[in-house]
Coordinates of C-alpha atoms in Angstrom, one line a residue:
M1 CA 93.0 129.1 117.3
T2 CA 89.9 130.7 115.6
M3 CA 92.1 133.7 114.6
I4 CA 94.7 131.3 113.0
A5 CA 91.9 129.5 111.1
L6 CA 90.6 132.9 109.8
V7 CA 94.1 133.9 108.7
V8 CA 94.7 130.6 106.9
G9 CA 91.4 130.8 105.2
A10 CA 92.0 134.4 104.1
V11 CA 95.4 133.7 102.7
A12 CA 94.2 130.6 100.8
L13 CA 91.2 132.3 99.3
G14 CA 93.1 135.4 98.6
G15 CA 95.7 133.5 96.7
L16 CA 93.1 131.7 94.7
A17 CA 91.1 134.9 94.0
G18 CA 94.3 136.6 92.8
H19 CA 95.1 133.6 90.6
I20 CA 91.7 133.6 89.0
A21 CA 91.6 137.4 88.7
T22 CA 94.8 137.5 86.7
G23 CA 93.5 134.8 84.4
G24 CA 96.1 132.3 85.6
S25 CA 96.2 128.9 84.2
M26 CA 97.8 125.9 85.9
G27 CA 97.6 123.7 82.7
G28 CA 100.7 121.6 82.1
L29 CA 101.6 121.8 85.7
L30 CA 102.5 118.2 86.3
R31 CA 104.3 115.6 84.3
P32 CA 103.3 112.0 84.3
F33 CA 105.9 109.6 85.6
G34 CA 104.5 106.2 84.7
S35 CA 102.4 103.7 86.5
V36 CA 102.8 104.5 90.2
G37 CA 99.2 104.5 91.4
V38 CA 98.1 108.1 90.7
A39 CA 98.1 108.9 87.0
L40 CA 99.7 112.3 87.2
T41 CA 98.6 114.5 84.4
S42 CA 98.1 118.3 83.9
V43 CA 96.3 120.1 86.7
T44 CA 93.9 122.8 85.5
R45 CA 93.4 124.4 88.9
P46 CA 95.6 125.6 91.7
F47 CA 96.2 123.8 95.0
A48 CA 94.2 125.1 98.0
I49 CA 94.1 124.4 101.7
C50 CA 92.3 121.0 102.3
G51 CA 88.8 121.7 103.7
M52 CA 88.6 124.9 101.6
A53 CA 89.6 123.2 98.3
F54 CA 87.5 123.5 95.2
G55 CA 88.9 120.2 93.9
N56 CA 91.0 117.3 94.9
D57 CA 94.4 119.1 95.0
C58 CA 95.1 120.6 98.4
V59 CA 97.6 121.0 101.2
V60 CA 97.0 119.0 104.3
D61 CA 100.0 120.3 106.3
G62 CA 103.5 121.3 105.7
D63 CA 104.6 117.9 104.4
T64 CA 101.4 116.3 103.1
I65 CA 99.1 117.0 100.2
D66 CA 96.1 115.5 98.5
F67 CA 96.4 115.1 94.8
K68 CA 93.8 113.5 92.5
G69 CA 92.3 111.6 95.4
E70 CA 95.5 110.3 97.0
R71 CA 97.3 111.5 100.0
I72 CA 101.0 112.2 99.3
R73 CA 103.7 112.5 102.0
M74 CA 106.9 114.3 100.9
V75 CA 109.9 112.0 101.4
D76 CA 112.7 114.4 101.9
Y77 CA 111.6 116.5 104.9
D78 CA 109.6 116.8 108.1
A79 CA 107.4 119.8 108.9
P80 CA 106.0 120.7 112.3
E81 CA 102.7 119.0 113.3
I82 CA 99.4 120.8 113.3
S83 CA 97.0 118.0 114.0
E84 CA 98.8 116.9 117.2
P85 CA 101.4 119.5 118.0
R86 CA 103.4 119.1 121.2
C87 CA 103.3 122.8 122.0
A88 CA 101.8 126.1 120.7
S89 CA 104.9 127.1 118.9
E90 CA 105.0 123.9 116.9
Y91 CA 101.4 124.5 115.9
V92 CA 102.2 128.1 114.8
R93 CA 105.3 127.0 112.8
G94 CA 103.3 124.1 111.3
Q95 CA 100.7 126.6 110.0
Q96 CA 103.5 128.7 108.6
A97 CA 104.9 125.6 106.8
K98 CA 101.5 124.7 105.5
L99 CA 100.9 128.2 104.0
R100 CA 104.4 128.4 102.5
L101 CA 103.9 124.9 100.9
L102 CA 100.6 126.2 99.4
E103 CA 102.4 129.3 98.1
L104 CA 105.2 127.2 96.6
L105 CA 102.9 124.7 94.9
N106 CA 101.1 127.6 93.2
S107 CA 104.2 129.4 92.1
G108 CA 105.4 127.3 89.2
R109 CA 105.5 123.9 87.4
V110 CA 105.0 121.1 90.0
E111 CA 106.3 117.6 89.5
I112 CA 105.5 114.7 91.8
R113 CA 108.0 111.8 91.5
P114 CA 108.6 108.5 93.2
S115 CA 111.8 108.5 95.3
G116 CA 113.4 105.7 97.2
A117 CA 112.5 102.0 97.6
R118 CA 109.3 102.5 99.6
D119 CA 106.1 103.5 97.8
W120 CA 103.8 103.9 100.9
D121 CA 104.3 105.0 104.5
K122 CA 102.7 103.2 107.5
Y123 CA 99.7 105.6 107.3
G124 CA 98.8 104.6 103.7
R125 CA 100.2 107.8 102.1
R126 CA 102.2 107.7 98.9
L127 CA 105.8 108.7 99.4
R128 CA 106.9 111.2 96.8
L129 CA 109.4 113.9 96.0
V130 CA 107.6 117.1 95.1
L131 CA 109.4 119.7 93.0
V132 CA 108.4 123.2 91.8
D133 CA 110.3 124.4 88.8
G134 CA 112.9 121.6 89.4
R135 CA 113.6 122.4 93.0
S136 CA 112.4 120.3 96.0
V137 CA 109.8 122.1 98.1
G138 CA 111.6 120.4 101.0
D139 CA 114.9 122.2 100.2
T140 CA 113.0 125.5 100.2
L141 CA 111.2 124.8 103.5
I142 CA 114.4 123.6 105.2
A143 CA 116.3 126.7 104.0
E144 CA 113.5 128.9 105.5
G145 CA 113.5 127.1 108.9
L146 CA 110.1 125.6 108.4
A147 CA 111.2 122.0 108.1
W148 CA 114.0 119.5 108.9
P149 CA 115.6 117.0 106.5
W150 CA 113.8 113.7 106.9
E151 CA 115.9 111.3 109.0
G152 CA 113.4 108.5 109.6
H153 CA 111.7 110.2 112.6
R154 CA 109.9 113.3 113.7
H155 CA 111.9 116.2 115.1
A156 CA 111.2 118.1 118.3
W157 CA 109.8 121.6 117.5
C158 CA 109.2 122.7 121.1

């Protein structure tokens, strides 16, 4: 598990260093969508892995992010668990989903939108649709085998 943590850290910091080294700017990244709790405005820094973040915008796991002080759960897909995996392969795939989500969020214009009738889940997370350059990150993760479409329950990854 220590090796995985080192790999996750190296990838996250490497991506951030590359972004800074190339003079990248994340200005204009997010569009506001009205009064829905978090006032979504432009982000001037990239997303990072939570716990290694230089700001409030970070990836918790493959289907959850922190943005401007609020926890956001994506509404359209389910990624493997990393905090309470049922087996080692679920943990590994969950780490892959987390890193891929980080990569996606830092690859283009990110929009966070309300979707559906519910605003919150039972854990107090905002429920949102997250898009990069107009495409759901869930669609990408599902197509790559790192997530399942959300059907109201967790999927078995073991």
